[in-house]
Coordinates of C-alpha atoms in Angstrom, one line a residue:
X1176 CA 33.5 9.7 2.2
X1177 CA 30.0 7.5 2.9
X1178 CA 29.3 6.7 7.0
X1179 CA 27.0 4.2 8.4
X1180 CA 25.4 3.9 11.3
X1181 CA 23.3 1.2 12.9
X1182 CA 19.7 1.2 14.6
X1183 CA 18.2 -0.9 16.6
X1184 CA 14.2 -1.4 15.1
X1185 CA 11.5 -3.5 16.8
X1186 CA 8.9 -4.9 14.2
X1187 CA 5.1 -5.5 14.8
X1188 CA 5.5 -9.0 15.2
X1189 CA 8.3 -11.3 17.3
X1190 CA 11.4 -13.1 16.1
X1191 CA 12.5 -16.4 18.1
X1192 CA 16.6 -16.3 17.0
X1193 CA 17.2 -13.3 15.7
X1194 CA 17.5 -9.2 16.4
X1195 CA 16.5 -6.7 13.7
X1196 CA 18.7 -3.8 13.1
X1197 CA 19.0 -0.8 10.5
X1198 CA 22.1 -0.4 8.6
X1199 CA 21.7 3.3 7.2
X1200 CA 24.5 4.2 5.1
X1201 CA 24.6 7.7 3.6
X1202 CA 26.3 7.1 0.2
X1203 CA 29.2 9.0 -1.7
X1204 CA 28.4 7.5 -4.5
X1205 CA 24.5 8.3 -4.5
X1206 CA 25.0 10.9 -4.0
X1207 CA 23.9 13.7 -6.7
X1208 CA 23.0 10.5 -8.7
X1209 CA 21.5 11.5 -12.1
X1210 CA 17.5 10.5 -10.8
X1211 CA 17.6 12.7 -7.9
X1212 CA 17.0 9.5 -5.5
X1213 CA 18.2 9.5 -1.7
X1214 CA 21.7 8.5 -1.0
X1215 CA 20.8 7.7 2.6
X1216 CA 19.8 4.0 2.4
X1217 CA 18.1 2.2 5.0
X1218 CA 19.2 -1.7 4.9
X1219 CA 17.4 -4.2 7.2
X1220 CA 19.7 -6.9 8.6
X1221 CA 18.8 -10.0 10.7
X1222 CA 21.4 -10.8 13.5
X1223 CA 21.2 -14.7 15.6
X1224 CA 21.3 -13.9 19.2
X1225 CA 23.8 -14.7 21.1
X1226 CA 27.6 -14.2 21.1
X1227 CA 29.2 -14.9 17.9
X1228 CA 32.6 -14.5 17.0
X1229 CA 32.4 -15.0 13.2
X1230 CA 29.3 -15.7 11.0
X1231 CA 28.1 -16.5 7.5
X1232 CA 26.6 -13.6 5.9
X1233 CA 23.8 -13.5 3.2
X1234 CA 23.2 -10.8 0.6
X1235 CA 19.4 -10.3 0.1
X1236 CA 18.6 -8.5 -3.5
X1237 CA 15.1 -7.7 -4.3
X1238 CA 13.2 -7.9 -7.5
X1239 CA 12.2 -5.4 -9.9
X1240 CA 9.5 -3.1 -8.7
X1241 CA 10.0 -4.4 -4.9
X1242 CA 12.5 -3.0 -1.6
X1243 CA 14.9 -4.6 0.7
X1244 CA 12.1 -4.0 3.4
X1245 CA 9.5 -5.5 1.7
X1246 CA 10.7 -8.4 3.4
X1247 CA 9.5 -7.1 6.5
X1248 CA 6.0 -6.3 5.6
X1249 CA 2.8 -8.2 7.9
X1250 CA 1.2 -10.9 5.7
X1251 CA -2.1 -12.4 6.7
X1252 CA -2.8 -16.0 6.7
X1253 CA 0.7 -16.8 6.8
X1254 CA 4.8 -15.9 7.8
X1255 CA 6.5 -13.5 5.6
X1256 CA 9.9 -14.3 4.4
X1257 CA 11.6 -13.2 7.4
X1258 CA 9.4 -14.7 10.3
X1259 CA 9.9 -18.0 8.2
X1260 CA 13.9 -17.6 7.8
X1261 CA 13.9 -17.2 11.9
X1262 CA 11.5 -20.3 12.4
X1263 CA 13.5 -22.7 10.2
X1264 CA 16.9 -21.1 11.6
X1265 CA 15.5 -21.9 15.3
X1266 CA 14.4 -25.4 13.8
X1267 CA 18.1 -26.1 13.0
X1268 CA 16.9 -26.1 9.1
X1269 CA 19.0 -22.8 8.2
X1270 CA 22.4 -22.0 8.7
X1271 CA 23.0 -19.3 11.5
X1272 CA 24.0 -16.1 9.7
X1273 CA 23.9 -12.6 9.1
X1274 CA 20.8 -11.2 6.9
X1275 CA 21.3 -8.5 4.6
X1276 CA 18.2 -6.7 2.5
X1277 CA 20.2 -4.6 0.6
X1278 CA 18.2 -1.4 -0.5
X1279 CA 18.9 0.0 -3.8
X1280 CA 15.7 1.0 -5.8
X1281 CA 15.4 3.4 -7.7
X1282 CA 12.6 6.5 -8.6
X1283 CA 11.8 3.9 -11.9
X1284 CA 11.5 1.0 -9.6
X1285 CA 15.0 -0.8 -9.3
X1286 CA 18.9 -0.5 -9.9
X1287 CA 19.3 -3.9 -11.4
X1288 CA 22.4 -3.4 -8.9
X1289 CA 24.7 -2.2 -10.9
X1290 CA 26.5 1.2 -12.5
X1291 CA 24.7 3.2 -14.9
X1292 CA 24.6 6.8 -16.2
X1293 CA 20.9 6.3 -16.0
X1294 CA 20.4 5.4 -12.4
X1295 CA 24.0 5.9 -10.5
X1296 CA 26.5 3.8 -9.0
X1297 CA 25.1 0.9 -7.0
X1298 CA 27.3 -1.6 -7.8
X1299 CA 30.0 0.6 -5.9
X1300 CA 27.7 1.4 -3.1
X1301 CA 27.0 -2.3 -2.4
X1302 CA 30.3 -3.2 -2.6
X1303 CA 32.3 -0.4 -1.4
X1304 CA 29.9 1.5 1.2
X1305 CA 27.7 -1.2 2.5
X1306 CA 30.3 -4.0 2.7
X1307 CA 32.5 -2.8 4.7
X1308 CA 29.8 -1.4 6.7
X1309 CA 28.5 -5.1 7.6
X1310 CA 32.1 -6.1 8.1
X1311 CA 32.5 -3.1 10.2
X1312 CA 29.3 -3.2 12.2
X1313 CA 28.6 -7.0 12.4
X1314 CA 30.8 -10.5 13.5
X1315 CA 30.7 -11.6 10.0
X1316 CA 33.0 -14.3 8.3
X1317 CA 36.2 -13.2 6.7
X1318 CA 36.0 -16.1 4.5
X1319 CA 34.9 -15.0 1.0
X1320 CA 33.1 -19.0 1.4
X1321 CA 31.2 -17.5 3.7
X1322 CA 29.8 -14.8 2.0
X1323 CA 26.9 -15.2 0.0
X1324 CA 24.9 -13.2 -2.5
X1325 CA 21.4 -13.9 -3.8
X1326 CA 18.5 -13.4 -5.1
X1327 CA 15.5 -14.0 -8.0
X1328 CA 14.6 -11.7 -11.2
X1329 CA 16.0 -8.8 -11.1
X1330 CA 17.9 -10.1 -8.0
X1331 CA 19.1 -13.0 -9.5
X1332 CA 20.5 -10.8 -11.9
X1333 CA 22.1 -8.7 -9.7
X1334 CA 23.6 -11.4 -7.7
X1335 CA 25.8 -12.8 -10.7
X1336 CA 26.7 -8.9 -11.2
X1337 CA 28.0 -9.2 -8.1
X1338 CA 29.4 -12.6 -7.7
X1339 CA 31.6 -12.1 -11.3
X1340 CA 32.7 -8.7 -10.2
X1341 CA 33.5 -8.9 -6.5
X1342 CA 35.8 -10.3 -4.1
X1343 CA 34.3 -10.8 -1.3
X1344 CA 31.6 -13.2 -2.5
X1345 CA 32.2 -16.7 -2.8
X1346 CA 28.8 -18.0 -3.3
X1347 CA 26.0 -16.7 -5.3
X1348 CA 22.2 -18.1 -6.1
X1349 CA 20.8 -16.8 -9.2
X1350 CA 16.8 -17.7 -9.4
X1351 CA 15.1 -17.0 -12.2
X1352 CA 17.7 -14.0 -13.2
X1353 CA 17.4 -11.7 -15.8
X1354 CA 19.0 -13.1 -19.3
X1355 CA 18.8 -13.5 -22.5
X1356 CA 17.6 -9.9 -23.6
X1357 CA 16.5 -11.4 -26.8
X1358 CA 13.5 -13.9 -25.4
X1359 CA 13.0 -12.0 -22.3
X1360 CA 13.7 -8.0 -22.4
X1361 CA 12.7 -7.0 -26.5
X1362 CA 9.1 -8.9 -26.3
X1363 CA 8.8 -6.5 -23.1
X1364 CA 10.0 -3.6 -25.6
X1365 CA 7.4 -4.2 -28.6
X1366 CA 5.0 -4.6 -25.9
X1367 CA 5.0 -1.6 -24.1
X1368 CA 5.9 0.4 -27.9
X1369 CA 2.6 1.4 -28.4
X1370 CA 2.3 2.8 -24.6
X1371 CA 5.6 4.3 -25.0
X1372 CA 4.8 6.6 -28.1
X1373 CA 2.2 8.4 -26.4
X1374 CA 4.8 10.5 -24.9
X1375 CA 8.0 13.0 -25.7
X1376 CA 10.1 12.8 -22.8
X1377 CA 11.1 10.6 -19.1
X1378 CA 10.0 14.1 -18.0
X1379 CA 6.6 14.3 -19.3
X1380 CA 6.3 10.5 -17.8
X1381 CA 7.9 11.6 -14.2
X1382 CA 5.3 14.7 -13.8
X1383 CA 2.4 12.0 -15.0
X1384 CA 3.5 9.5 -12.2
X1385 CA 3.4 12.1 -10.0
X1386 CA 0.1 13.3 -10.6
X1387 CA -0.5 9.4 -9.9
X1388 CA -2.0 9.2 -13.6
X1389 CA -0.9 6.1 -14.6
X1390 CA -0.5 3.7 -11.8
X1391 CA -4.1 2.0 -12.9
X1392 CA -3.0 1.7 -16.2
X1393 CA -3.1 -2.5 -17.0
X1394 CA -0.1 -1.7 -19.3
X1395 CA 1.9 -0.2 -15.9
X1396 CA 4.2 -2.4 -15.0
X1397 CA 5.5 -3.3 -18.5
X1398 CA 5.8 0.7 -19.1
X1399 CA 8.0 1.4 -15.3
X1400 CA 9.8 -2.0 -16.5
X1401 CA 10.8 -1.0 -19.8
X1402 CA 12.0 2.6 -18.5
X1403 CA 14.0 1.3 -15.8
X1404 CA 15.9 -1.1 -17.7
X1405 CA 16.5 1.8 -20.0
X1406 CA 18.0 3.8 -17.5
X1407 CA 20.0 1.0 -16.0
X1408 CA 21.5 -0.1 -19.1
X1409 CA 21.6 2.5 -22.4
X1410 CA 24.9 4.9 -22.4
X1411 CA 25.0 8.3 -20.9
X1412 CA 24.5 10.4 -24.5
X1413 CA 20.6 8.3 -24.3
X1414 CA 19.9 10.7 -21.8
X1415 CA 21.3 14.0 -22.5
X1416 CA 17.6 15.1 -24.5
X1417 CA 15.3 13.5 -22.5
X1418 CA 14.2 11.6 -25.2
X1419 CA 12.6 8.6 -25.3
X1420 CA 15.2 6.2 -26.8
X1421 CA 14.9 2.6 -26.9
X1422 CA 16.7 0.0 -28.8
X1423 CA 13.4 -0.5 -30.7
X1424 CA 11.8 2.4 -33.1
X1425 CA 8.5 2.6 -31.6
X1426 CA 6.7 3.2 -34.9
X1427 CA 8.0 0.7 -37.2
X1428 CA 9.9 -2.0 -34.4
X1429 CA 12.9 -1.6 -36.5
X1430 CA 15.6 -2.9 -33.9
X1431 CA 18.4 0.3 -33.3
X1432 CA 21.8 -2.1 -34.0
X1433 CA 23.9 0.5 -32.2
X1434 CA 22.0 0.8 -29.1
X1435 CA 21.1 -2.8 -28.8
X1436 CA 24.5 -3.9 -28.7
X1437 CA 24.8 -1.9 -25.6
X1438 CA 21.8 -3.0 -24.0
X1439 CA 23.4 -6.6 -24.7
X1440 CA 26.8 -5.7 -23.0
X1441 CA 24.8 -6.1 -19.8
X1442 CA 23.1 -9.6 -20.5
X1443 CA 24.6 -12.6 -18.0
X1444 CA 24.9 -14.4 -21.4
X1445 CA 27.5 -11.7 -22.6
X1446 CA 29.2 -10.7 -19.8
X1447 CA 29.8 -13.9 -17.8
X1448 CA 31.9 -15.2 -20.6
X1449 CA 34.4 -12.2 -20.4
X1450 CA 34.7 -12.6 -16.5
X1451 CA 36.3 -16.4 -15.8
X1452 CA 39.2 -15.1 -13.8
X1453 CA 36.6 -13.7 -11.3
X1454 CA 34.6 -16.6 -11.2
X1455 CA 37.6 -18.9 -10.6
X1456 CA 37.2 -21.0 -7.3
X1457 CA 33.4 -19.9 -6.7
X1458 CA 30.3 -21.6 -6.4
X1459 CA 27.0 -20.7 -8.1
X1460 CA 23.8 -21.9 -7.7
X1461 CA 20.9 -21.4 -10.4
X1462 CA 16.9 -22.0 -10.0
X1463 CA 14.6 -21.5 -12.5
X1464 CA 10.7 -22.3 -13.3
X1465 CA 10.4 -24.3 -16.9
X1466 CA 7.5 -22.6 -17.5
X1467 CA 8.7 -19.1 -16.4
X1468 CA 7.0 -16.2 -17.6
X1469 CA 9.4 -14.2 -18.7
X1470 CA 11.0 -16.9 -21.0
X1471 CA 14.0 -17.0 -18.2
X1472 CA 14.9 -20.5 -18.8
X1473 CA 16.5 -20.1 -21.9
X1474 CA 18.7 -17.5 -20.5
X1475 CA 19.3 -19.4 -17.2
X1476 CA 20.2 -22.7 -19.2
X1477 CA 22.7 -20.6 -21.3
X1478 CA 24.1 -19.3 -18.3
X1479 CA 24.6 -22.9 -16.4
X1480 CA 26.5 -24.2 -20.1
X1481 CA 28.6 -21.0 -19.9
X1482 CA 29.4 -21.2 -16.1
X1483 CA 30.7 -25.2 -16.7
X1484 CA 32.6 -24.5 -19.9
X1485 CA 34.7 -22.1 -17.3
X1486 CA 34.7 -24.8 -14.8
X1487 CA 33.1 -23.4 -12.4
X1488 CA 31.1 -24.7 -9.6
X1489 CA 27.5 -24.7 -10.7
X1490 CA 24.7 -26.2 -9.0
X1491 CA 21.1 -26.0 -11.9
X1492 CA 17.8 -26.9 -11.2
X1493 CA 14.8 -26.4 -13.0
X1494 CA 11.1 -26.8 -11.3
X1495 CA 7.5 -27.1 -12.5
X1496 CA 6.4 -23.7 -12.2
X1497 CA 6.5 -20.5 -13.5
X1498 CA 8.1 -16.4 -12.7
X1499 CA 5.9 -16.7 -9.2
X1500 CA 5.8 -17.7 -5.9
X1501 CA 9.8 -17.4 -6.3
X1502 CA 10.2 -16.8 -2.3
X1503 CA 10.0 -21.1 -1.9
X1504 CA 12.9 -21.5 -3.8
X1505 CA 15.0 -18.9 -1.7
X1506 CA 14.0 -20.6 0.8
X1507 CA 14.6 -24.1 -0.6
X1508 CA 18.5 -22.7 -1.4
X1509 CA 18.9 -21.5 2.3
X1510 CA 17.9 -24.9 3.6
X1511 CA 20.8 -26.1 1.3
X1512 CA 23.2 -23.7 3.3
X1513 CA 22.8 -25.4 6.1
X1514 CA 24.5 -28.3 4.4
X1515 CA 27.1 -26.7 2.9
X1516 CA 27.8 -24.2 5.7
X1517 CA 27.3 -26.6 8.6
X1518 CA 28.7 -30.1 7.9

C-alpha cells in the first residue's frame, strides 16, 4: 500500500491567489524500482484561496532532464512559471484550479511517465498513488472534464500516455511531444553512437557520472537522453547484462529490426491508433514550433491526422518558433481554460 501526506511549504517569494503545499507520496510501485531511485516523491501543488467546494485540476509534466519543482525555482529579471500562473489567475486570465507538478524523474533524467523495466512503474504511480491522493487531499472536480493533463517534450509525451490510457482525464495538451522516433529519436541515436562506444556497460557510465566526469562533456545531454529513453522504452532482457544495447549497432549504424520495433511500440504515432475507445468523448489540444528542433512537427502533425480520423476532439496549432521558450505556450493553453472552463 502507498500513503500520502500533505505539507504546508512557504517559498522565497509571495503568491497573490494561491497556497503552496507538498503532496509526498511514498510509492508501492517505486518502490525497489530497477534504478534504485526514491519511491518517496515530493509533488508541488498550487491551491486558490478561499473555500471551494469543487475545482478543476491541472496535471503539470516536466520535460526531459527537468523536475516537477523546477517550476518553483527564483528567476531573475522576470516571474517564473508559477508566480506568472498566480498573477494571470488573480487577473481573471486563468481558470481557478488545482496545480499539480507531478514528480517522476528518474537517476537518467526522466520517466517519460510511463511503465518500463528500465525505469519502473510511473504510469501506475501517477495514476493510482498520486490521483487519488489529490482527490483525497484536495476539493477537486469529480468531472473527468475537469481534469486536465499537460505538458511539452517529454511532457507532452507523457500527457497523451496518460490521456489515452486513463479515466480520469478528460483533457490533455500535448506541446511539442515526443513522436515520430524516426525523425526525432534515431538522428539522436547515430549522434550520440560514437560517444556511446566509448563504454561497456550503464554501470561503467553510472560510476563516471558520479565521479561528475562527464557533465562538461558538449555531447552530455544527447548521451543522458539517449540512455534514458533506453531505459524507458527497450524490453526487460536489454538489461539483464548491462550492456549497452541500442536499436542502432554503434559501429556500423546498422538499424537492430527486432529492438526497434519495440522502441516504436511506444511512439504516439503507434500507439494512439490502437487506443480509440479511450480517447472517445475527450478533448486534446496540440502545440507545436514549425521550426522545432527536434523535428517534432512531423510527429505532432501525424498525431493531429490520427486523433481526427478517430473523431476526436482536437484542437492544432503550429507557431513560428522552435523546441524553446515552450513555457509561453503553456501558458497560452491555460489562458484558453479559462474559456473553456469558465463560460
Amino acid at each position: 500500500m502507498f500513503t500520502s501526506q500533505l505539507k504546508s511549504i512557504e517559498l522565497p517569494f509571495p503568491l497573490l491567489t494561491h497556497e503552496t503545499h507538498i503532496l509526498e507520496v511514498s510509492s508501492h510501485f517505486l518502490k525497489k524500482n530497477p534504478l534504485g531511485d526514491s519511491s518517496v516523491r515530493q509533488n508541488y501543488v498550487l491551491l486558490p484561496k478561499g473555500d471551494f467546494q469543487s475545482l478543476p485540476v491541472i496535471f503539470h509534466l516536466s520535460g526531459y532532464f527537468s523536475t516537477g519543482f523546477q517550476s518553483f525555482g527564483v528567476k531573475t529579471l522576470s516571474d517564473n512559471y508559477v508566480q506568472k500562473i498566480d498573477l494571470k489567475t488573480k487577473e481573471g486570465k486563468f481558470p481557478k484550479a488545482i496545480h499539480v507538478f507531478v514528480e517522476a524523474t528518474s537517476f537518467w533524467g526522466g520517466s517519460q511517465f510511463i511503465n518500463s523495466p528500465g525505469c519502473g512503474k510511473y504510469l501506475d504511480y501517477i495514476l493510482k498513488e498520486l490521483v487519488p491522493s489529490v482527490a483525497k487531499n484536495f476539493p477537486a472536480s469529480k468531472k473527468s472534464k475537469e481534469w486536465c493533463v499537460m505538458g511539452a517534450s517529454s511532457g507532452g509525451y507523457g500527457a497523451l500516455q496518460i490521456i489515452s490510457q486513463s479515466d480520469q482525464f478528460g483533457l490533455g495538451c500535448a506541446i511539442a511531444p515526443d513522436s515520430f522516433f524516426e525523425t526525432s529519436l534515431l538522428p539522436e541515436l547515430f549522434e550520440a553512437g560514437p560517444e556511446l562506444s566509448k563504454y561497456k556497460s550503464f554501470s561503467e557510465i553510472k560510476k563516471l557520472l558520479k565521479k561528475d566526469e562527464l557533465q562538461d562533456k558538449r555531447s552530455f545531454f544527447n548521451l543522458m537522453n539517449v540512455i534514458a529513453m533506453a531505459h524507458c522504452y527497450s524490453p526487460k532482457d536489454a538489461f539483464k547484462k548491462d550492456y549497452l544495447d541500442f536499436p542502432i549497432d554503434l559501429y556500423s549504424g546498422e538499424i537492430k529490426k527486432a529492438l526497434w520495433s519495440q522502441w516504436k511500440k511506444h511512439d504516439p504515432v503507434v500507439f494512439l491508433k490502437k487506443r480509440e475507445k479511450k480517447l472517445k468523448g475527450k478533448e486534446v489540444f496540440l502545440d507545436v514550433g514549425k521550426y522545432d528542433n527536434f523535428s517534432l512537427q512531423y510527429g505532432t502533425r501525424q498525431i493531429a491526422s490520427i486523433l481526427k480520423k478517430q473523431k476526436v476532439k482536437t484542437t492544432y496549432t503550429e507557431f513560428s518558433g522552435t523546441h524553446f521558450g515552450l513555457t509561453k505556450r503553456r501558458l497560452l493553453f491555460l489562458a484558453e481554460l479559462k474559456c473553456k472552463w469558465e463560460k
